[in-house]
XYZ file of C-alpha atoms in Angstrom:
405
model
C -89.086 -93.153 70.794
C -92.561 -93.131 72.591
C -94.420 -91.315 70.066
C -97.640 -91.107 72.009
C -95.930 -89.600 75.071
C -94.281 -86.841 72.897
C -97.717 -86.118 71.242
C -99.300 -85.814 74.791
C -96.632 -83.593 76.224
C -96.559 -81.181 73.300
C -100.369 -80.849 73.504
C -100.193 -80.362 77.226
C -97.849 -77.629 76.469
C -100.315 -75.749 74.327
C -102.977 -76.174 76.965
C -100.731 -74.846 79.650
C -99.814 -71.727 77.534
C -103.388 -70.985 76.677
C -102.668 -71.843 73.002
C -104.734 -75.226 72.508
C -107.116 -74.646 69.749
C -110.772 -76.080 70.425
C -113.215 -76.128 67.674
C -116.686 -74.840 68.272
C -119.219 -77.323 66.792
C -121.507 -75.137 64.940
C -124.425 -75.495 62.716
C -125.129 -72.285 60.597
C -128.748 -71.437 60.306
C -129.966 -70.935 56.857
C -131.633 -67.595 56.401
C -130.603 -66.613 60.001
C -126.974 -65.661 59.570
C -125.042 -64.831 61.872
C -127.123 -67.248 64.027
C -125.993 -70.677 64.625
C -126.744 -73.683 66.830
C -123.696 -74.783 69.101
C -123.426 -78.526 69.968
C -121.561 -79.047 73.215
C -119.597 -82.246 74.214
C -122.472 -83.066 76.873
C -124.835 -83.394 73.890
C -126.782 -80.153 74.655
C -127.391 -77.545 71.965
C -127.639 -73.648 72.265
C -128.280 -70.755 70.006
C -125.055 -68.571 69.582
C -124.217 -65.386 67.525
C -121.116 -65.690 65.390
C -118.914 -62.600 65.471
C -115.732 -64.099 63.972
C -116.896 -65.514 60.561
C -114.927 -64.808 57.419
C -118.206 -64.869 55.443
C -117.945 -61.212 55.655
C -121.094 -60.143 53.966
C -123.273 -63.190 54.599
C -123.104 -64.358 50.944
C -122.658 -68.014 52.124
C -126.520 -67.918 52.687
C -127.687 -65.349 49.910
C -130.247 -66.852 47.640
C -128.252 -66.089 44.611
C -125.546 -68.156 45.904
C -127.486 -71.021 47.234
C -129.936 -71.129 44.260
C -127.014 -71.309 41.839
C -125.500 -74.142 43.846
C -128.850 -76.155 43.973
C -129.153 -75.735 40.143
C -125.708 -77.067 39.641
C -126.003 -80.022 41.762
C -129.145 -81.044 40.087
C -127.736 -80.602 36.673
C -124.135 -82.113 37.046
C -124.382 -84.183 40.537
C -122.031 -83.680 43.446
C -118.310 -84.119 42.442
C -116.111 -82.806 39.467
C -115.260 -86.313 38.768
C -111.501 -85.865 38.359
C -108.707 -83.310 38.241
C -108.952 -80.373 35.778
C -106.795 -82.246 33.406
C -108.540 -85.350 33.465
C -112.363 -85.028 33.000
C -112.765 -82.656 35.890
C -113.113 -79.269 34.068
C -116.694 -78.633 34.242
C -118.465 -75.758 32.292
C -119.133 -73.984 35.528
C -115.441 -73.847 36.141
C -114.824 -72.244 32.855
C -117.685 -69.684 33.490
C -116.201 -68.955 37.124
C -112.738 -68.137 35.644
C -114.304 -65.891 33.156
C -116.176 -63.854 35.974
C -112.842 -63.595 37.913
C -110.844 -62.436 35.131
C -113.268 -59.748 34.497
C -113.407 -58.925 38.287
C -109.749 -58.029 38.148
C -109.508 -56.804 34.518
C -107.014 -59.482 33.815
C -106.695 -61.676 30.545
C -107.220 -64.868 32.438
C -107.790 -66.631 35.875
C -107.087 -70.002 37.325
C -109.227 -71.589 40.153
C -107.639 -73.711 42.848
C -108.960 -75.571 45.749
C -108.459 -73.020 48.450
C -106.733 -69.532 48.868
C -103.787 -71.347 50.631
C -103.295 -73.783 47.819
C -103.432 -71.007 45.295
C -100.612 -69.051 47.037
C -98.568 -72.248 47.778
C -98.869 -73.591 44.033
C -98.624 -70.134 42.320
C -95.710 -68.564 44.170
C -93.855 -71.712 44.526
C -94.165 -72.351 40.645
C -93.129 -68.889 39.675
C -90.216 -68.660 42.154
C -88.936 -72.251 41.318
C -89.211 -72.232 37.460
C -88.355 -68.663 36.544
C -84.651 -68.432 36.076
C -82.651 -66.836 38.856
C -85.728 -65.733 40.593
C -85.538 -64.021 44.013
C -88.796 -63.377 46.251
C -89.170 -60.190 48.318
C -91.699 -60.929 51.078
C -93.531 -58.486 53.286
C -92.804 -59.485 56.848
C -96.337 -60.211 57.719
C -97.278 -62.374 54.770
C -99.611 -65.186 55.187
C -98.408 -68.716 56.079
C -99.545 -69.918 52.528
C -97.398 -67.482 50.790
C -94.406 -68.345 53.016
C -94.951 -72.084 52.360
C -94.921 -71.284 48.448
C -91.747 -69.322 48.787
C -90.081 -72.151 50.951
C -91.256 -74.832 48.680
C -89.752 -72.924 45.614
C -86.188 -72.970 47.368
C -85.591 -69.584 45.785
C -83.613 -67.120 47.577
C -85.846 -64.434 49.415
C -85.432 -61.186 51.285
C -88.015 -60.201 53.900
C -88.751 -56.533 54.087
C -90.304 -54.694 57.108
C -94.247 -54.913 56.980
C -95.568 -52.214 54.727
C -92.158 -50.451 54.835
C -91.601 -49.241 51.197
C -88.265 -47.865 52.038
C -86.850 -50.986 53.292
C -88.417 -52.906 50.074
C -86.354 -50.482 48.071
C -83.231 -51.199 50.115
C -83.632 -54.915 49.805
C -84.229 -54.556 45.976
C -81.215 -52.273 45.540
C -78.801 -54.660 47.513
C -80.044 -57.663 45.522
C -78.344 -59.105 42.309
C -79.109 -56.699 39.399
C -79.724 -59.838 37.167
C -82.038 -61.573 39.679
C -85.629 -61.975 38.380
C -87.424 -60.182 41.411
C -90.813 -61.103 42.652
C -92.388 -58.655 45.142
C -95.071 -60.521 47.235
C -97.532 -58.808 49.733
C -101.089 -58.504 50.664
C -103.448 -55.871 50.667
C -105.604 -56.382 53.894
C -103.803 -58.061 56.668
C -105.981 -60.413 58.402
C -104.909 -60.224 61.986
C -104.227 -56.243 62.500
C -106.611 -55.181 59.445
C -104.100 -52.820 58.079
C -103.997 -52.129 54.458
C -100.670 -51.983 52.241
C -99.457 -48.896 50.511
C -100.002 -50.760 47.136
C -99.222 -47.628 44.829
C -95.815 -46.975 46.481
C -94.934 -50.783 46.480
C -95.823 -50.853 42.674
C -93.546 -47.665 42.062
C -90.454 -49.391 43.686
C -91.270 -52.640 42.059
C -91.433 -50.991 38.690
C -88.207 -49.113 39.198
C -86.569 -52.359 39.769
C -88.123 -54.340 37.005
C -89.964 -56.538 39.522
C -92.986 -58.816 39.174
C -95.684 -57.967 41.883
C -97.882 -60.516 43.435
C -100.812 -59.234 45.563
C -102.823 -61.494 47.762
C -106.406 -59.883 48.123
C -108.178 -62.725 50.095
C -109.421 -60.379 52.661
C -110.435 -57.530 50.418
C -112.184 -59.178 47.284
C -115.828 -58.654 47.358
C -115.186 -56.032 50.113
C -113.740 -52.987 48.414
C -113.914 -51.307 45.111
C -117.048 -50.359 43.101
C -117.429 -54.197 41.890
C -115.763 -55.874 44.918
C -112.167 -56.211 43.064
C -110.563 -55.392 46.174
C -108.316 -52.686 47.329
C -106.412 -52.540 44.033
C -109.609 -51.921 42.256
C -110.507 -49.278 44.908
C -107.389 -47.445 44.334
C -107.362 -47.883 40.675
C -104.320 -49.917 40.496
C -105.179 -53.315 39.031
C -103.467 -52.807 35.822
C -100.072 -52.285 37.772
C -100.218 -55.837 39.520
C -98.690 -58.771 37.716
C -100.702 -61.226 39.793
C -103.756 -60.723 41.982
C -104.689 -63.675 44.110
C -107.974 -64.164 45.828
C -110.396 -66.481 47.654
C -113.883 -67.479 47.259
C -114.178 -68.603 50.816
C -114.553 -65.124 52.666
C -116.638 -62.356 51.259
C -117.929 -64.699 48.412
C -119.206 -67.071 51.054
C -118.146 -70.283 49.318
C -114.870 -72.152 48.809
C -111.754 -72.047 46.648
C -108.943 -69.955 45.694
C -107.638 -68.352 42.588
C -105.076 -66.182 40.626
C -105.533 -63.699 37.927
C -102.974 -62.413 35.462
C -101.970 -62.382 31.793
C -102.992 -65.437 29.763
C -99.458 -66.619 29.307
C -98.848 -66.433 33.347
C -101.977 -68.394 33.928
C -101.236 -71.072 31.434
C -97.570 -71.262 32.803
C -98.888 -71.975 36.404
C -101.590 -74.365 34.887
C -99.071 -76.228 33.200
C -96.409 -76.697 35.880
C -98.017 -76.205 39.382
C -98.192 -79.638 40.828
C -100.775 -78.204 43.521
C -103.299 -77.610 40.546
C -102.311 -80.594 38.300
C -102.740 -83.242 40.870
C -105.722 -81.965 43.003
C -109.406 -83.037 42.239
C -111.258 -80.104 40.911
C -113.747 -78.163 43.124
C -117.330 -79.498 42.737
C -119.324 -77.631 40.045
C -121.875 -76.477 42.533
C -119.175 -74.475 44.438
C -118.117 -72.992 41.318
C -121.716 -72.090 40.238
C -122.248 -70.552 43.764
C -119.012 -68.677 43.716
C -119.886 -67.080 40.222
C -123.265 -66.164 41.169
C -121.876 -64.497 44.409
C -119.413 -62.488 42.417
C -121.856 -61.289 39.804
C -124.099 -60.113 42.668
C -121.550 -58.153 44.362
C -120.380 -56.813 41.218
C -123.713 -54.947 41.064
C -124.671 -54.441 44.653
C -123.197 -51.991 47.106
C -125.797 -52.804 49.759
C -123.855 -55.570 51.484
C -120.715 -53.645 51.647
C -122.293 -50.561 52.839
C -124.060 -52.309 55.687
C -121.020 -54.041 56.702
C -119.261 -50.606 57.019
C -121.974 -49.172 58.895
C -121.715 -51.894 61.549
C -117.970 -51.785 61.732
C -118.363 -47.984 62.456
C -121.098 -48.466 65.030
C -119.001 -51.169 67.000
C -115.752 -49.104 67.145
C -117.882 -46.220 68.459
C -119.278 -48.441 71.208
C -115.963 -49.836 71.970
C -114.372 -46.510 72.221
C -117.269 -45.246 74.509
C -116.282 -48.121 77.057
C -112.447 -47.702 76.519
C -111.906 -51.094 75.201
C -108.737 -51.214 73.307
C -108.945 -52.226 69.459
C -106.480 -51.645 66.756
C -107.114 -48.769 64.519
C -107.249 -49.402 60.778
C -109.320 -48.538 57.572
C -110.594 -52.100 57.043
C -113.501 -54.276 58.201
C -111.352 -56.185 60.663
C -111.760 -55.001 64.458
C -109.003 -56.588 66.565
C -109.859 -56.181 70.247
C -106.656 -56.242 71.979
C -106.298 -58.553 75.156
C -102.513 -59.095 75.383
C -102.588 -62.384 77.349
C -103.189 -65.812 75.981
C -104.986 -67.236 78.893
C -107.227 -64.271 79.371
C -107.861 -64.127 75.719
C -109.132 -67.844 75.794
C -111.033 -67.236 79.232
C -112.735 -64.355 77.728
C -113.659 -66.353 74.494
C -114.884 -69.264 76.486
C -117.125 -67.166 78.915
C -118.521 -65.316 75.806
C -119.623 -68.578 74.406
C -120.720 -70.555 77.477
C -122.434 -67.455 79.299
C -123.557 -64.946 76.711
C -124.113 -66.984 73.555
C -121.445 -64.993 71.567
C -118.709 -66.843 69.486
C -115.355 -65.077 69.071
C -112.490 -67.239 68.492
C -109.296 -66.202 70.373
C -106.364 -65.364 68.348
C -103.017 -66.328 70.123
C -99.558 -67.308 69.298
C -98.326 -68.472 66.756
C -100.916 -66.723 64.725
C -99.906 -63.380 66.259
C -96.849 -62.608 68.416
C -96.765 -63.341 71.976
C -98.348 -60.223 74.108
C -100.472 -59.293 71.229
C -103.350 -62.033 71.723
C -106.792 -60.673 70.599
C -110.351 -61.184 69.847
C -110.701 -60.787 66.045
C -114.200 -59.273 65.409
C -115.592 -59.300 61.961
C -119.034 -57.513 61.889
C -121.355 -58.188 58.959
C -124.257 -56.314 57.349
C -126.614 -58.949 59.118
C -125.651 -58.127 62.657
C -128.094 -55.868 64.232
C -127.655 -52.962 66.688
C -129.046 -55.192 69.536
C -126.375 -57.737 68.572
C -123.621 -55.100 68.777
C -125.052 -53.832 72.229
C -125.107 -57.370 73.460
C -121.450 -58.041 72.396
C -120.060 -54.671 73.718
C -121.979 -55.266 77.195
C -120.577 -58.768 77.416
C -116.994 -57.587 76.720
C -117.313 -54.785 79.231
C -118.344 -57.160 81.911
C -115.562 -59.711 81.289
C -112.956 -56.776 80.904
C -113.676 -55.870 84.383
C -113.768 -59.567 85.591
C -110.251 -59.972 84.007
C -108.910 -56.594 85.443
C -107.835 -55.571 82.100
C -106.953 -52.016 81.303
C -109.170 -49.539 79.539
C -108.214 -46.621 77.180
C -108.563 -43.223 78.874
C -110.949 -40.896 77.152
């Protein structure tokens, strides 16, 4: 086989369909978030405003976060020095796991190297080692959850997205003796919609099922202390496992699960994705813990972010640009064509100094291509005006339809 020819043809197909991913070469500006310097292939540099960051609250540049990281690196050096089992458990890791358990009102927590790894390792371990386990997965679950289920080789049933009645049917049709695991998310990252957590818990409890909730896009963002949608709705005690990330609202890196002490110890003892991975650098753990502590006690960032989401949606409505309605912080502006979506994204970056990554297939279904916009509390009203004006001009240039008032 001519491997290079095969690779080239596959990549050409992505380019032809508008699905080829291009990485923007950015250098974030400390103290000026969401500003960044963009480096182009010709060696030039320009200033851009980032509108698609998962650093939802700007905590990646908050002085509490960066100060804690600087202090930790001065005390401990750069890396952890090993896996958690072999010399890699630093005191900062222990303190972070205590903060995470407290955040979700659980007995214990376990930190992993990313949210993806946390889902893959935890779900994969639970579903593979619990006897006669069967997983019931929301149809829109993240790739990391799907990979965990696939890795486990446990039987699974996929229920229609956020459809509690379909979940109940799937549970009712399953082997009554099966150990059932219901896996779902709180905030779904592409549409921004929110799961009916209470109703899902009702059904899961009726069938004696474990509940596994992915809160990666909600932690830090919702609830009086940033514990997520489950905290906001007073439901944390009803979830068996709450999984989250440190790389979005908390502005650092890493993933975690929280649950009972026995469940956490079980995953810690059997999950290969945890056992054989080098631990996160202590500085990252220190920065994450500081960010979590800050957001447990501060509503300023969350309120500012919600204000800007409201303003942006009002401005988009005023000019008829279609965006999915939801109750979250994610604003998906719908384009519906892969090539036009990438074209608009490229022009925003090249001509307007605005960076919004196009979201095309396979991340979203064909025909639902979009610009996924994530306002932060640090965007100004002038930033919002510049974004909306640029989108309006490009919408007309691409002859895209507008909503009729």
